[in-house]
Amino acid sequence: MKKMKLFPKTFLYTFFMLLFITTSMHLMIYFFYPKVYLSRMQDQLEKKMDTLQQEIKRNTAAEAGQIFSDFAKQNNVNVTVECAGSEVTYMGMDFQISLYTDADMVFDVSNLENAESIIVKNKTMEADDGIEIQVEVMASAMPVKEAVDMITFLLPFTFGAAILFSIVFSYLYSRHITRPIFHMLNVTNDMKNLKPEAAFHVQDEDEVGLLAEQINQVYEQLLATIRSLDEEKEHMLAVEKSKTVFLRSASHELKTPLSGLRILLENMQYNIGKYKDRDKYLAEAVAKVDELSGMVRDILDTSKVQDLQEEEKQKLCAGGEIGTVLQEYAMQIADKKLEVTDSIPEDCMLFMSRNTFQKVWSNLIGNAVQYTEQGGQITIAADTDKIWIENSCTPLTEEQLAYIYEPFYRVDDTRAASGGNGLGLYVVRELLKKEGFRYVFEPVEDGMRFTIFL
């Protein structure tokens, strides 16, 4: 039975249980019904004799004969009366059997072959005139025998009907019970294959329905977790790819000044030509080292952008925060005699971490100051759905814009021209992506504009 499938197992369990119940009921009826029936007949005859005794007590012995005769005919019994040495039998049945006994008893078919079963009741009654009368009542127990015969005759048919009923009921019951289980089996198989549409559709509100609902909830959470893990995996792959690209670019950027520094020091070491003037070129070597140190510092700061822990976001007043960043570039702005217009409305608010906001706008303003020509103009403005910074310069071409977010990319490829390291817009892009803001960097008339959509 352990290796049997659920449906046949449920069917057999149900069938044998019903078969046991119906068989037990048939046996109980067959063995106990005749005894119960005979006992009820005896009790009824006893009550009738008690009623007869009450009636005899209200009449004299001479008047009792008619009463006994009427009792015998009405109840289909034989009444034998012995009074004052004489014996009279009043016939209510169509046969007579002489039994010489003073005890109550039952003669069944096994006792009297080829004769009817008999119930014998003896009772002493007293008439109204004080005379005692010995009364013996004989009643036929033939209905008991007929009932037993009928049960015996019907037993094969009722037992067969019970078996047929057990088979049909067991089949229908097993099918009803196992149907949701099979449905669960099919659905869980789809869930095992991670089919998104897999779900239980059980209308019942019983334990099976609750189980199906809980499995649906668990599967939904599982799919959500898998999707989250896939997204995290894609994000990590993108981050790793970005780090690889950044590392390669950083290595390339460091290689050039390091090679120049090595050549400079090597020429000084061998006193070649003009490099004999060590004091002059030693100062140049120190400047190269300072340049490399600054570049390494910028690279380290930039590499931390993708590893920044998410800070608590807060509602920031854009105008006030940008004003703070502008103060950091006040000296450069004054040196280049730039005209800066800050027209951010006071009610312009952004939901962002303060550290991220300052890093983004420090890079945007720093780039604008560096690439704006002497005496040029920088405009910072906002409206209901965006905020932007625009500076006057030669607009970039589409080819240049295609590489503008790559680390260490410079439009003119000359560090001396702007003093930049090509990491500003790369940092801005990574931070805005992390915060979930859309942005665009596009040419406008006589300049470039960087727009952040709120």
mmCIF file of N, CA and C in Angstrom, residues 367-369 371-373 377-379 389-393 441 444 446-449:
data_model
loop_
_atom_site.group_PDB
_atom_site.id
_atom_site.type_symbol
_atom_site.label_atom_id
_atom_site.label_comp_id
_atom_site.label_asym_id
_atom_site.label_seq_id
_atom_site.Cartn_x
_atom_site.Cartn_y
_atom_site.Cartn_z
ATOM 1 N N ASN A 367 33.034 71.393 -13.970
ATOM 2 C CA ASN A 367 33.204 71.254 -15.417
ATOM 3 C C ASN A 367 32.820 72.541 -16.150
ATOM 4 N N ALA A 368 31.712 73.155 -15.715
ATOM 5 C CA ALA A 368 31.260 74.390 -16.369
ATOM 6 C C ALA A 368 32.306 75.497 -16.218
ATOM 7 N N VAL A 369 32.883 75.624 -15.023
ATOM 8 C CA VAL A 369 33.907 76.654 -14.795
ATOM 9 C C VAL A 369 35.150 76.379 -15.637
ATOM 10 N N TYR A 371 35.477 74.619 -18.489
ATOM 11 C CA TYR A 371 35.338 74.633 -19.952
ATOM 12 C C TYR A 371 34.681 75.911 -20.493
ATOM 13 N N THR A 372 34.330 76.833 -19.608
ATOM 14 C CA THR A 372 33.778 78.112 -20.075
ATOM 15 C C THR A 372 34.937 79.068 -20.391
ATOM 16 N N GLU A 373 34.825 79.698 -21.507
ATOM 17 C CA GLU A 373 35.892 80.607 -21.933
ATOM 18 C C GLU A 373 35.978 81.815 -20.999
ATOM 19 N N GLN A 377 29.723 82.870 -19.664
ATOM 20 C CA GLN A 377 28.518 82.915 -18.813
ATOM 21 C C GLN A 377 28.100 81.502 -18.419
ATOM 22 N N ILE A 378 27.657 81.376 -17.158
ATOM 23 C CA ILE A 378 27.106 80.118 -16.623
ATOM 24 C C ILE A 378 25.720 80.415 -16.069
ATOM 25 N N THR A 379 24.752 79.619 -16.493
ATOM 26 C CA THR A 379 23.363 79.836 -16.057
ATOM 27 C C THR A 379 22.858 78.565 -15.362
ATOM 28 N N ILE A 389 22.022 73.259 -15.769
ATOM 29 C CA ILE A 389 23.160 74.179 -15.755
ATOM 30 C C ILE A 389 23.667 74.303 -17.187
ATOM 31 N N GLU A 390 23.875 75.539 -17.622
ATOM 32 C CA GLU A 390 24.279 75.811 -19.007
ATOM 33 C C GLU A 390 25.487 76.745 -18.993
ATOM 34 N N ASN A 391 26.484 76.445 -19.819
ATOM 35 C CA ASN A 391 27.670 77.311 -19.900
ATOM 36 C C ASN A 391 27.995 77.614 -21.356
ATOM 37 N N SER A 392 28.563 78.764 -21.566
ATOM 38 C CA SER A 392 28.925 79.179 -22.931
ATOM 39 C C SER A 392 30.263 78.537 -23.294
ATOM 40 N N CYS A 393 30.272 77.858 -24.447
ATOM 41 C CA CYS A 393 31.485 77.201 -24.940
ATOM 42 C C CYS A 393 31.197 76.728 -26.360
ATOM 43 N N PHE A 441 22.668 65.490 -21.522
ATOM 44 C CA PHE A 441 23.714 66.483 -21.772
ATOM 45 C C PHE A 441 23.674 66.792 -23.270
ATOM 46 N N VAL A 444 23.450 73.437 -26.927
ATOM 47 C CA VAL A 444 22.473 74.504 -27.163
ATOM 48 C C VAL A 444 23.205 75.602 -27.939
ATOM 49 N N ASP A 446 25.489 78.272 -28.753
ATOM 50 C CA ASP A 446 26.702 78.836 -28.148
ATOM 51 C C ASP A 446 27.041 78.202 -26.796
ATOM 52 N N GLY A 447 26.754 76.930 -26.628
ATOM 53 C CA GLY A 447 27.125 76.323 -25.357
ATOM 54 C C GLY A 447 26.605 74.907 -25.198
ATOM 55 N N MET A 448 26.694 74.387 -23.939
ATOM 56 C CA MET A 448 26.220 73.045 -23.577
ATOM 57 C C MET A 448 25.336 73.146 -22.345
ATOM 58 N N ARG A 449 24.397 72.229 -22.278
ATOM 59 C CA ARG A 449 23.450 72.254 -21.149
ATOM 60 C C ARG A 449 23.332 70.839 -20.598
#
